[in-house]
Every structure is written in structure tokens, then in C-alpha cells.
PDB file of C-alpha atoms in Angstrom:
ATOM      1  CA  MET A   1      14.413  -5.731   9.514  1.00 92.00           C
ATOM      2  CA  ASN A   2      17.783  -5.531   7.778  1.00 94.00           C
ATOM      3  CA  PHE A   3      18.406  -4.619   4.128  1.00 95.00           C
ATOM      4  CA  SER A   4      21.515  -5.758   2.256  1.00 94.00           C
ATOM      5  CA  LEU A   5      22.898  -6.983  -1.032  1.00 92.00           C
ATOM      6  CA  TYR A   6      22.372 -10.641  -1.924  1.00 90.00           C
ATOM      7  CA  LYS A   7      24.923 -13.170  -0.692  1.00 91.00           C
ATOM      8  CA  SER A   8      25.349 -16.447  -2.576  1.00 89.00           C
ATOM      9  CA  GLN A   9      24.478 -18.493   0.517  1.00 93.00           C
ATOM     10  CA  GLN A  10      20.965 -16.931   0.372  1.00 95.00           C
ATOM     11  CA  LYS A  11      20.223 -18.369  -3.081  1.00 94.00           C
ATOM     12  CA  LEU A  12      17.990 -21.275  -2.007  1.00 96.00           C
ATOM     13  CA  GLU A  13      16.131 -19.114   0.487  1.00 96.00           C
ATOM     14  CA  ILE A  14      15.366 -16.533  -2.217  1.00 96.00           C
ATOM     15  CA  ILE A  15      14.234 -19.203  -4.682  1.00 97.00           C
ATOM     16  CA  ASP A  16      11.944 -20.711  -2.030  1.00 97.00           C
ATOM     17  CA  LEU A  17      10.556 -17.278  -1.158  1.00 96.00           C
ATOM     18  CA  PHE A  18       9.527 -16.556  -4.756  1.00 97.00           C
ATOM     19  CA  GLN A  19       8.284 -20.096  -5.419  1.00 98.00           C
ATOM     20  CA  ASN A  20       6.178 -20.229  -2.254  1.00 98.00           C
ATOM     21  CA  THR A  21       4.769 -16.735  -2.748  1.00 97.00           C
ATOM     22  CA  PHE A  22       3.680 -17.417  -6.327  1.00 97.00           C
ATOM     23  CA  SER A  23       2.405 -20.900  -5.436  1.00 98.00           C
ATOM     24  CA  ASP A  24       0.195 -19.387  -2.744  1.00 98.00           C
ATOM     25  CA  SER A  25      -1.174 -16.650  -4.987  1.00 97.00           C
ATOM     26  CA  GLU A  26      -1.228 -18.238  -8.461  1.00 97.00           C
ATOM     27  CA  GLY A  27      -1.031 -22.007  -7.912  1.00 97.00           C
ATOM     28  CA  SER A  28       1.754 -24.548  -7.593  1.00 97.00           C
ATOM     29  CA  GLU A  29       2.450 -24.766 -11.333  1.00 98.00           C
ATOM     30  CA  GLU A  30       3.065 -21.017 -11.558  1.00 97.00           C
ATOM     31  CA  GLY A  31       5.160 -21.175  -8.376  1.00 98.00           C
ATOM     32  CA  THR A  32       7.365 -23.839  -9.936  1.00 98.00           C
ATOM     33  CA  VAL A  33       7.842 -21.754 -13.095  1.00 98.00           C
ATOM     34  CA  ILE A  34       8.781 -18.647 -11.095  1.00 97.00           C
ATOM     35  CA  GLY A  35      11.088 -20.687  -8.838  1.00 97.00           C
ATOM     36  CA  LYS A  36      12.934 -21.961 -11.929  1.00 96.00           C
ATOM     37  CA  LEU A  37      13.126 -18.443 -13.373  1.00 94.00           C
ATOM     38  CA  VAL A  38      14.636 -17.056 -10.162  1.00 93.00           C
ATOM     39  CA  SER A  39      17.057 -19.995  -9.948  1.00 94.00           C
ATOM     40  CA  ASP A  40      18.212 -19.423 -13.525  1.00 90.00           C
ATOM     41  CA  PHE A  41      18.488 -15.687 -12.914  1.00 87.00           C
ATOM     42  CA  LEU A  42      20.641 -16.108  -9.790  1.00 88.00           C
ATOM     43  CA  SER A  43      22.794 -18.770 -11.490  1.00 86.00           C
ATOM     44  CA  HIS A  44      23.470 -16.737 -14.622  1.00 77.00           C
ATOM     45  CA  SER A  45      26.982 -15.352 -14.643  1.00 64.00           C
ATOM     46  CA  LEU A  46      26.703 -11.640 -15.256  1.00 59.00           C
ATOM     47  CA  GLN A  47      29.263  -8.963 -14.770  1.00 60.00           C
ATOM     48  CA  GLU A  48      29.325  -7.866 -11.151  1.00 62.00           C
ATOM     49  CA  ASP A  49      28.067  -4.408 -12.147  1.00 69.00           C
ATOM     50  CA  ASP A  50      25.172  -5.818 -14.223  1.00 77.00           C
ATOM     51  CA  LEU A  51      23.147  -7.537 -11.501  1.00 79.00           C
ATOM     52  CA  PHE A  52      22.085  -6.224  -8.127  1.00 86.00           C
ATOM     53  CA  VAL A  53      19.880  -8.315  -5.866  1.00 90.00           C
ATOM     54  CA  PHE A  54      18.664  -6.712  -2.672  1.00 94.00           C
ATOM     55  CA  VAL A  55      17.273  -8.698   0.242  1.00 96.00           C
ATOM     56  CA  ALA A  56      15.327  -7.897   3.367  1.00 97.00           C
ATOM     57  CA  CYS A  57      15.937 -10.143   6.364  1.00 96.00           C
ATOM     58  CA  ASP A  58      14.100 -10.383   9.652  1.00 96.00           C
ATOM     59  CA  ASP A  59      15.826 -10.191  13.020  1.00 94.00           C
ATOM     60  CA  HIS A  60      16.730 -13.904  12.720  1.00 93.00           C
ATOM     61  CA  GLN A  61      18.446 -13.285   9.345  1.00 93.00           C
ATOM     62  CA  ARG A  62      15.738 -15.148   7.380  1.00 94.00           C
ATOM     63  CA  VAL A  63      15.093 -13.704   3.919  1.00 95.00           C
ATOM     64  CA  ILE A  64      11.613 -12.160   3.862  1.00 95.00           C
ATOM     65  CA  GLY A  65      11.909 -10.119   0.658  1.00 94.00           C
ATOM     66  CA  SER A  66      14.114  -9.775  -2.394  1.00 93.00           C
ATOM     67  CA  TYR A  67      14.316  -7.547  -5.459  1.00 90.00           C
ATOM     68  CA  PRO A  68      16.667  -8.045  -8.430  1.00 85.00           C
ATOM     69  CA  PHE A  69      17.847  -5.195 -10.674  1.00 83.00           C
ATOM     70  CA  LEU A  70      19.608  -5.574 -14.004  1.00 76.00           C
TER      71      LEU A  70
END
């Protein structure tokens, strides 16, 4: 497992991760809401020092976890 800062090319993978996780645990409607929230969050232009998104990737570089900090 590798830990790193978010790269813009990982955006869709992170959105899918959150949407699928919440869909599985809370239902598809909730998954859609969370997916939109994460999409908006990652699209919002903040100062570089205001937003940190960390990701965990498996050995094939697939995103398997993510945590945003403001």
C-alpha cells in the first residue's frame, strides 16, 4: 500500500470510491449525494495550503482510500 497526496488525475476514482462505499452501506440515493459532495469538494478552487487530500493506493496504483483535510 502506498500513501500520497491527491493528484488531479485521481479525481474520478476518489468520487467513485466514496459513492460506491456509501451506496453499499446506506443505499444508492445516499451514495449519489456523497458522490456529488466529494465531486464538488474536489472541484472547488481553494488555496493550495487550504486543502489536503490524502490517498492510499494498492500495489496496482488503484485508489483504495482517501481522506480530505481543510
